Short mmCIF file of C-alpha atoms and ligand atoms in Angstrom, two decimals:
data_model
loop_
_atom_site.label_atom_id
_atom_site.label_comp_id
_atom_site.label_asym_id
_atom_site.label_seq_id
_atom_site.Cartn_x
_atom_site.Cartn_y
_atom_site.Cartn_z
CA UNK A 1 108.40 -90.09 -64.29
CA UNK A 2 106.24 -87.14 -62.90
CA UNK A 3 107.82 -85.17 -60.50
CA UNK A 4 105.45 -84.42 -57.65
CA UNK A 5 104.30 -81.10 -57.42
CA UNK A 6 105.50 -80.49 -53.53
CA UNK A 7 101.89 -79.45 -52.81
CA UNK A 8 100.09 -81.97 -49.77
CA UNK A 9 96.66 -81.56 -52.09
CA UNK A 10 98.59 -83.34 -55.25
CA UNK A 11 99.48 -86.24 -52.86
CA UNK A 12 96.06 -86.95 -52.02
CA UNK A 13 95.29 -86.40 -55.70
CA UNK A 14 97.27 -87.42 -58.31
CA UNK A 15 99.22 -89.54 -56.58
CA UNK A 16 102.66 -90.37 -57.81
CA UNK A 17 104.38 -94.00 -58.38
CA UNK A 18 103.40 -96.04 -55.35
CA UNK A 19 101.82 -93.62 -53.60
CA UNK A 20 98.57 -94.43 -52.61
CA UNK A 21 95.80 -92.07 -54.18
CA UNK A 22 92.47 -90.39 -52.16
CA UNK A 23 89.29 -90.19 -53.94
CA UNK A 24 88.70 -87.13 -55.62
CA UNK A 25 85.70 -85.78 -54.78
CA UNK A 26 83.13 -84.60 -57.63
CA UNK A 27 83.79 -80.93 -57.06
CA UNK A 28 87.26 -80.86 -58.16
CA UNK A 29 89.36 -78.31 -57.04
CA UNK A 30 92.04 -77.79 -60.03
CA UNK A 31 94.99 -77.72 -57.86
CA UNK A 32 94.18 -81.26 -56.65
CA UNK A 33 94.71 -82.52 -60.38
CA UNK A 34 98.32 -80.34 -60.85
CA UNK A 35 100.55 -83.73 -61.19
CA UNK A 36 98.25 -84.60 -64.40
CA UNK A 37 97.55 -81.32 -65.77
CA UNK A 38 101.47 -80.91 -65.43
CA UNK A 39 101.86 -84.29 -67.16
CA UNK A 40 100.04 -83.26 -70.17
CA UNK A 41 101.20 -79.93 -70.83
CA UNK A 42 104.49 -81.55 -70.83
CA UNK A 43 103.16 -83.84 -73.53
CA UNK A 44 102.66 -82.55 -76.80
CA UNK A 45 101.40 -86.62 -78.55
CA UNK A 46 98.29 -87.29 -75.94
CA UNK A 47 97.07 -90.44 -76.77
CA UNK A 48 93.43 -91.81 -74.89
CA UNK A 49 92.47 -95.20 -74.24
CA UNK A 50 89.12 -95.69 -72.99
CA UNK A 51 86.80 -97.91 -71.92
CA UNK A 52 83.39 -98.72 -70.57
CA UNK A 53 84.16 -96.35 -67.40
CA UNK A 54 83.53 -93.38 -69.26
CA UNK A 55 80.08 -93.75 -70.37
CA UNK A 56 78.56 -94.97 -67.33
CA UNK A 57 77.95 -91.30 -66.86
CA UNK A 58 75.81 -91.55 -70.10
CA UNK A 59 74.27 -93.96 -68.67
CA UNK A 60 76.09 -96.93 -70.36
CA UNK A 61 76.66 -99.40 -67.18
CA UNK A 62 79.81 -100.95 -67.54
CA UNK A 63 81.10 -104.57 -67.91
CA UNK A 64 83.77 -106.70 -67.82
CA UNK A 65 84.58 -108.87 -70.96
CA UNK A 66 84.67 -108.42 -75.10
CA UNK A 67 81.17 -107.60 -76.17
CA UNK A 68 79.71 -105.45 -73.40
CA UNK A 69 76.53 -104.69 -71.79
CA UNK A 70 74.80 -105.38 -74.72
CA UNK A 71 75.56 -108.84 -75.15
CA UNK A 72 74.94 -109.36 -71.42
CA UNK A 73 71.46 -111.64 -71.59
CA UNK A 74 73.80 -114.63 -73.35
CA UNK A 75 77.26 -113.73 -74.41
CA UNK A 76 77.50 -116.29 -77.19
CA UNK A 77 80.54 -117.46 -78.72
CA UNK A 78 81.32 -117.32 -82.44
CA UNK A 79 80.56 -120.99 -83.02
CA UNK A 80 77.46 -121.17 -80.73
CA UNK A 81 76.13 -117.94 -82.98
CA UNK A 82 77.07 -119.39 -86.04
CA UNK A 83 75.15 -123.18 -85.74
CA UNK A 84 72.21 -122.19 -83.33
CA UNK A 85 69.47 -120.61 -84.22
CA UNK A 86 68.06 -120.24 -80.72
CA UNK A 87 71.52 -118.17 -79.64
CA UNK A 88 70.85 -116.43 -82.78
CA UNK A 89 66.92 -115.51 -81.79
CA UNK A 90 67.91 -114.77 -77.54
CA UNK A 91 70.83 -112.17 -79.12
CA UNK A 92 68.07 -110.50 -81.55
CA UNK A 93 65.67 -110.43 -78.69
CA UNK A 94 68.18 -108.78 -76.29
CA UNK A 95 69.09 -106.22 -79.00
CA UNK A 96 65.67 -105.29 -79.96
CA UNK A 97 64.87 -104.49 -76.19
CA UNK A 98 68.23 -102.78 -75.44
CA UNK A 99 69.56 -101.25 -78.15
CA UNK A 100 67.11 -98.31 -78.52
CA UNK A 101 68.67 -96.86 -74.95
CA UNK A 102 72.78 -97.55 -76.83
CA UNK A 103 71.31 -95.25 -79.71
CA UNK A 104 69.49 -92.65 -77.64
CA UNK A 105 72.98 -92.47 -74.94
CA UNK A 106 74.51 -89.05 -75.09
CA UNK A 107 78.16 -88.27 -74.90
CA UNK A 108 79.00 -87.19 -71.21
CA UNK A 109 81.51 -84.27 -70.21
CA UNK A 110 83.99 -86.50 -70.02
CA UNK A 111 83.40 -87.34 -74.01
CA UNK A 112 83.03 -83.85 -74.93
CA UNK A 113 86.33 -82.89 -72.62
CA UNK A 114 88.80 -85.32 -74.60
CA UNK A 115 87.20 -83.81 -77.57
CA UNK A 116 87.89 -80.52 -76.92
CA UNK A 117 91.25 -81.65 -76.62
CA UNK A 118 91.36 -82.94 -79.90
CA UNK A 119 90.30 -80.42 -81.22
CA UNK A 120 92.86 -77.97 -79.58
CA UNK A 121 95.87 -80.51 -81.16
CA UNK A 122 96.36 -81.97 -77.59
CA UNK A 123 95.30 -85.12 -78.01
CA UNK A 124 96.34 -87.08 -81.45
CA UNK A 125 93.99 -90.03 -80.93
CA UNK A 126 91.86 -92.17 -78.69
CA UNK A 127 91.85 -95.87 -78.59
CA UNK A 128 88.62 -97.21 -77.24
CA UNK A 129 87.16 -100.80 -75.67
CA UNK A 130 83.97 -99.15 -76.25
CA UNK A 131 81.48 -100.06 -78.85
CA UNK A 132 78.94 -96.92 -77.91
CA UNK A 133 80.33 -94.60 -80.34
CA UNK A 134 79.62 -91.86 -78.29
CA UNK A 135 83.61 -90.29 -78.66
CA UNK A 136 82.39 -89.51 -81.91
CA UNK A 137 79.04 -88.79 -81.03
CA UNK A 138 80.99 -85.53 -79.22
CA UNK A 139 82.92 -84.66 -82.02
CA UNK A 140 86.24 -86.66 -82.66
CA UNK A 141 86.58 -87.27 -85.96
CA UNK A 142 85.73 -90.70 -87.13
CA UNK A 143 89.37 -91.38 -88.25
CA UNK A 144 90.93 -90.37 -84.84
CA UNK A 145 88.99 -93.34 -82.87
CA UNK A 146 90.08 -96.84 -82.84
CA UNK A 147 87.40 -98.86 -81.86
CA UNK A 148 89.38 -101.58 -80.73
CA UNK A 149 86.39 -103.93 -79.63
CA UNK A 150 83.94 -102.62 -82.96
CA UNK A 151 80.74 -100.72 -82.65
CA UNK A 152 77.46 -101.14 -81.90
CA UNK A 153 76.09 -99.38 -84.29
CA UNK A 154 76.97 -101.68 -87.09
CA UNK A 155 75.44 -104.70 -88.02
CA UNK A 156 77.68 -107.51 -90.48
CA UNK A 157 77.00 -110.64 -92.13
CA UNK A 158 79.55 -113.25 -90.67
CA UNK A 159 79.18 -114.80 -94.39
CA UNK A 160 79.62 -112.22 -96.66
CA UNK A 161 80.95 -109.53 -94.69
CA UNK A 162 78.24 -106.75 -96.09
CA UNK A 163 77.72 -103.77 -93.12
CA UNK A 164 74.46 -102.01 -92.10
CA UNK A 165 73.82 -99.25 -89.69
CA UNK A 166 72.48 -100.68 -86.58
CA UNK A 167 69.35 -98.31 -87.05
CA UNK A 168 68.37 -100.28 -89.95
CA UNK A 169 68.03 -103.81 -88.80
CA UNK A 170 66.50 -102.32 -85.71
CA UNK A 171 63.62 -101.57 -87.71
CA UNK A 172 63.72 -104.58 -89.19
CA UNK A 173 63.35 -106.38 -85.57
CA UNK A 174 60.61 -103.70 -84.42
CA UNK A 175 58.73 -105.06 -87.61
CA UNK A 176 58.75 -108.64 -86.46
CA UNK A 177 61.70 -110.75 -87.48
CA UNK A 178 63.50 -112.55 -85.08
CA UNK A 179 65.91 -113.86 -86.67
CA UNK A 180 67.88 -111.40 -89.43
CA UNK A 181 69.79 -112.66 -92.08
CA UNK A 182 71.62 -111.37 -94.85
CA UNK A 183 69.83 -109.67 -97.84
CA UNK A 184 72.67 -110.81 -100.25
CA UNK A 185 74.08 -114.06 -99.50
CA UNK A 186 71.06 -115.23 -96.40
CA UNK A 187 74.11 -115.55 -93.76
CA UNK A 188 73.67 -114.69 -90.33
CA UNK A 189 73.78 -111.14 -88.65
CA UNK A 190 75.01 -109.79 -85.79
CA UNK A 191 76.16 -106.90 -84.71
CA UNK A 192 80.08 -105.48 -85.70
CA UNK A 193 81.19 -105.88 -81.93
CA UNK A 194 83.50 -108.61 -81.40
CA UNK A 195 82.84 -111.63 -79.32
CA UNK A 196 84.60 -113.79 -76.85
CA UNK A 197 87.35 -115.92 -78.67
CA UNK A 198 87.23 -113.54 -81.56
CA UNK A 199 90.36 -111.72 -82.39
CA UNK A 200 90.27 -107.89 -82.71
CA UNK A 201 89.67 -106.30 -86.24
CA UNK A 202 93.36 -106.23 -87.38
CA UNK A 203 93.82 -103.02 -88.57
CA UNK A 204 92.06 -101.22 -85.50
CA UNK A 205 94.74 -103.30 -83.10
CA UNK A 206 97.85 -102.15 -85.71
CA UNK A 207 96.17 -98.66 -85.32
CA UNK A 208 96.10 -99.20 -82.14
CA UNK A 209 99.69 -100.52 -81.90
CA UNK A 210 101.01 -97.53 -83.98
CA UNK A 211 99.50 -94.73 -81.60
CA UNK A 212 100.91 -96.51 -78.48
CA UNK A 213 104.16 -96.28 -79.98
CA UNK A 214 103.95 -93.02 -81.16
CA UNK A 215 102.42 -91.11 -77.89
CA UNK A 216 104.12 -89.05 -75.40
CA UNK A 217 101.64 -89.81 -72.38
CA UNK A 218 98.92 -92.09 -72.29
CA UNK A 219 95.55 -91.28 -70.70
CA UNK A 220 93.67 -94.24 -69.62
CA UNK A 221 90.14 -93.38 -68.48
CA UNK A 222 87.57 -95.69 -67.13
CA UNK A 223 88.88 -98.96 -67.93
CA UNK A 224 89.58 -102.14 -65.31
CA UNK A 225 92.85 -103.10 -67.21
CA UNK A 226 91.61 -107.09 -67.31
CA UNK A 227 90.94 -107.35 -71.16
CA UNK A 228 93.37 -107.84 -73.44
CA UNK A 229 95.25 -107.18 -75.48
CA UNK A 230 93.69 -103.68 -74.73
CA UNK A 231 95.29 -104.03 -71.15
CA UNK A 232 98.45 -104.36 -72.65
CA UNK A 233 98.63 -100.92 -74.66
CA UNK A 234 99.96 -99.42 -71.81
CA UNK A 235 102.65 -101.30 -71.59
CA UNK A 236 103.90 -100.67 -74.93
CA UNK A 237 103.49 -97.16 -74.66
CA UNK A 238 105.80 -97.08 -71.89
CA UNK A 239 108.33 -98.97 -73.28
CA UNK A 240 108.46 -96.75 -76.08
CA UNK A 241 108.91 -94.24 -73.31
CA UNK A 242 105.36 -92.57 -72.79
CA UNK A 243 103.84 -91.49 -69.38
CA UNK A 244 100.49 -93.15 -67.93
CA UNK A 245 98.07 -91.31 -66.39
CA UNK A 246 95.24 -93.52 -65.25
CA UNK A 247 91.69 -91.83 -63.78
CA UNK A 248 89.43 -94.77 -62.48
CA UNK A 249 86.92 -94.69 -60.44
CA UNK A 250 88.57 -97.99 -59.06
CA UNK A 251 92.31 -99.51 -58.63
CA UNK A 252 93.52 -101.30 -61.82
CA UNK A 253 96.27 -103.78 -61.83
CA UNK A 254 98.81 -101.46 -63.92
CA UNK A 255 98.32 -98.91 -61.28
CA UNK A 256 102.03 -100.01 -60.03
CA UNK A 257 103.18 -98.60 -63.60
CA UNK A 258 101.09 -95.30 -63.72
CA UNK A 259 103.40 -91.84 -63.19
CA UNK A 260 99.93 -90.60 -62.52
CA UNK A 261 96.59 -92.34 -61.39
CA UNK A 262 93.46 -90.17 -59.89
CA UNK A 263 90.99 -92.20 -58.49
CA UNK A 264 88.02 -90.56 -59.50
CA UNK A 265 84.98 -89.55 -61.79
CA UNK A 266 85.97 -89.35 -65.29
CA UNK A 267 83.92 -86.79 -66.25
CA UNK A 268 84.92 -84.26 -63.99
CA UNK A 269 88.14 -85.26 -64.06
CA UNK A 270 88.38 -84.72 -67.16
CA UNK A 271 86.88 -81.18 -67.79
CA UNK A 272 89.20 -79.97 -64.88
CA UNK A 273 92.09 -81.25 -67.47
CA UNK A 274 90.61 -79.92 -70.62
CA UNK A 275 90.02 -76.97 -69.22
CA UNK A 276 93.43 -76.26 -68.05
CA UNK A 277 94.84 -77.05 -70.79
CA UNK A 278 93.02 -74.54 -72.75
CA UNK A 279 94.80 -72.17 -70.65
P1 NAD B 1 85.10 -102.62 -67.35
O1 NAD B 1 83.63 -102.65 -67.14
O2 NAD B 1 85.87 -103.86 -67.17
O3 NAD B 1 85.76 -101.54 -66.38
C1 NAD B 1 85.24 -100.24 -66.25
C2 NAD B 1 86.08 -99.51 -65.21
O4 NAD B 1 85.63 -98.18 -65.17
C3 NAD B 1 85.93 -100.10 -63.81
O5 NAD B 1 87.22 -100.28 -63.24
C4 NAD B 1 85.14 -99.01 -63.06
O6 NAD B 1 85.55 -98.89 -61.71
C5 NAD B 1 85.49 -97.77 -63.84
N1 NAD B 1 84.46 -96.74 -63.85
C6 NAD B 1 83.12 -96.88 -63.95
N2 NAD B 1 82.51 -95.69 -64.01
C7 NAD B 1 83.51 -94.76 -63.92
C8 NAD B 1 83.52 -93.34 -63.94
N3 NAD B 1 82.39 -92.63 -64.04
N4 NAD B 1 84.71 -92.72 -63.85
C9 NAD B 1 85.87 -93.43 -63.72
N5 NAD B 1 85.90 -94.77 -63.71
C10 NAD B 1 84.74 -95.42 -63.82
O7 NAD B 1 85.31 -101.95 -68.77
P2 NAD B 1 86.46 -102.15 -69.84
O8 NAD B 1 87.79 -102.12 -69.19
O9 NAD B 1 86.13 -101.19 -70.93
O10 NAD B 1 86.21 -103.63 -70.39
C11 NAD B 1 84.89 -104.11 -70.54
C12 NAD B 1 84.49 -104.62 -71.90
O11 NAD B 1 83.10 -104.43 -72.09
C13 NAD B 1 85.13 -103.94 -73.04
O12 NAD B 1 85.46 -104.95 -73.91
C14 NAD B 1 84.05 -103.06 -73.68
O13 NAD B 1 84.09 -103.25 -75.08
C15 NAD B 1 82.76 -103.65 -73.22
N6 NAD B 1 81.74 -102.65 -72.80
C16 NAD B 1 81.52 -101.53 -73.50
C17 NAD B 1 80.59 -100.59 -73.07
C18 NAD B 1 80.39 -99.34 -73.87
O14 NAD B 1 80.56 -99.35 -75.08
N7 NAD B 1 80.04 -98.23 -73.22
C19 NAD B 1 79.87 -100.81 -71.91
C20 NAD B 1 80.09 -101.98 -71.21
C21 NAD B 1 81.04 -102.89 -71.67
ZN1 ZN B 2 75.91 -111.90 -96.48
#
């Protein structure tokens, strides 16, 4: 558990178990984040687990349930995809019109703060709900992000299991189908993201698992904490004896577990804490 720092600013702050937490305002005054820049100093194994919180300041609104934003016109469930085509034509439809503003999104401070972390050996991996890809979009390597709900930017056959970039079927949708199937076996498409009732890619969740386990604090940034078993990494981690620091703009329900939560923006949140620990 964090000891608080004896400063009245932390309080308001960073505030420790049970306490409640102010806002922190967008100008943040570095002193106000001391109980979680001392946290992570103190923690050589950072581990991050974002989610759709983070990008909003990409532009990315966020969402609550599997499958995201992108999904949102008709979130369709495996089955429903699978035997109708008219699911199948609304999700194509919604993807042609939206995904051009997922490709052009731009990794936010808060992107490019955890990977300047990474980069300095702070932070050993991130585990994301997100299926933007803009963590590696600011520069943490491909192997160091467990994309926990898939990405976006792929596209799979449910039949065959064959993988194209997102890009490509795109232009295959600006070009007129409606409708695109596989070039190899003529199963349907959809994008690598998963959907409600699907389970999560197997080895992403044991990734997952392993990095819980294996962290000394974990950062959770931007998520609500309601989707599992995402929402349940925590939990692990501190069993195996990690810290939590959670920055939200809003309260989450694991709050009452967090040695650290900052209610707050995550992107300047976060450069404050890179930042200092580049000191
Ligand atoms: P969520 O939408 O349930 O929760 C986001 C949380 O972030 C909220 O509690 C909100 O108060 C907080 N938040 C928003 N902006 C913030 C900011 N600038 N700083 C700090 N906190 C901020 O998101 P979730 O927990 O990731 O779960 C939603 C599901 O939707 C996930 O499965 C995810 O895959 C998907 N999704 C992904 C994206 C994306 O890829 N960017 C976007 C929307 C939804
Ligand atoms: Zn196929």
């Amino acid at each position: 558990m964090i000891v608080n720092q004896g400063d009245p600013e932390n309080q308001a702050a960073g505030a420790t178990h049970g306490q409640p937490a102010a806002p922190i305002p967008p100008a943040i005054d570095r002193r106000l984040l001391a109980p979680l820049i001392g946290l992570a100093k103190a923690s050589p194994r950072i581990v991050a687990l974002t989610g759709a919180g983070i990008s909003t300041e990409s532009g990315i609104p966020d969402y609550r349930g599997p499958g995201g934003v992108w999904e949102r016109r008709s979130p369709p469930t495996l089955d429903d995809f699978r035997t109708n085509p008219e699911t199948r034509r609304a999700y194509w439809e919604g993807r042609r019109t939206s995904y051009p503003a997922l490709a052009a999104a731009q990794p936010n401070v808060g992107h490019l703060a955890l990977a300047a972390m990474a980069a300095a050996g702070h932070l050993t991996g991130v585990i994301t709900q997100n299926i933007d890809g803009l963590h590696q979009a600011a520069g943490i390597p491909e192997e160091r992000v467990i994309e926990l709900h898939g990405s976006a930017h792929r596209v799979r056959c449910l039949d065959c299991g064959t993988v194209w970039p997102a890009a490509e079927i795109q232009d295959r949708l600006t070009a007129g189908e409606s409708e695109p199937a596989c070039e190899h076996c003529g199963g349907p498409l959809r994008a690598a993201t998963i959907l409600f009732g699907e389970p999560l890619p197997p080895l992403a969740l044991q990734q997952a698992i392993a990095l819980a386990h294996g962290c000394d604090l974990m950062l959770i940034v931007g998520s609500s904490l309601v989707v599992r078993p995402a929402s349940q990494l925590p939990v692990l981690a501190q069993r195996a004896d990690a810290r939590l620091a959670i920055i939200n703009r809003t309260p989450t329900p694991l709050d009452p577990l967090a040695d650290v939560r900052i209610i707050g923006e995550a992107g300047p949140v976060l450069s404050v804490l890179a930042e200092s620990m580049a000191d």
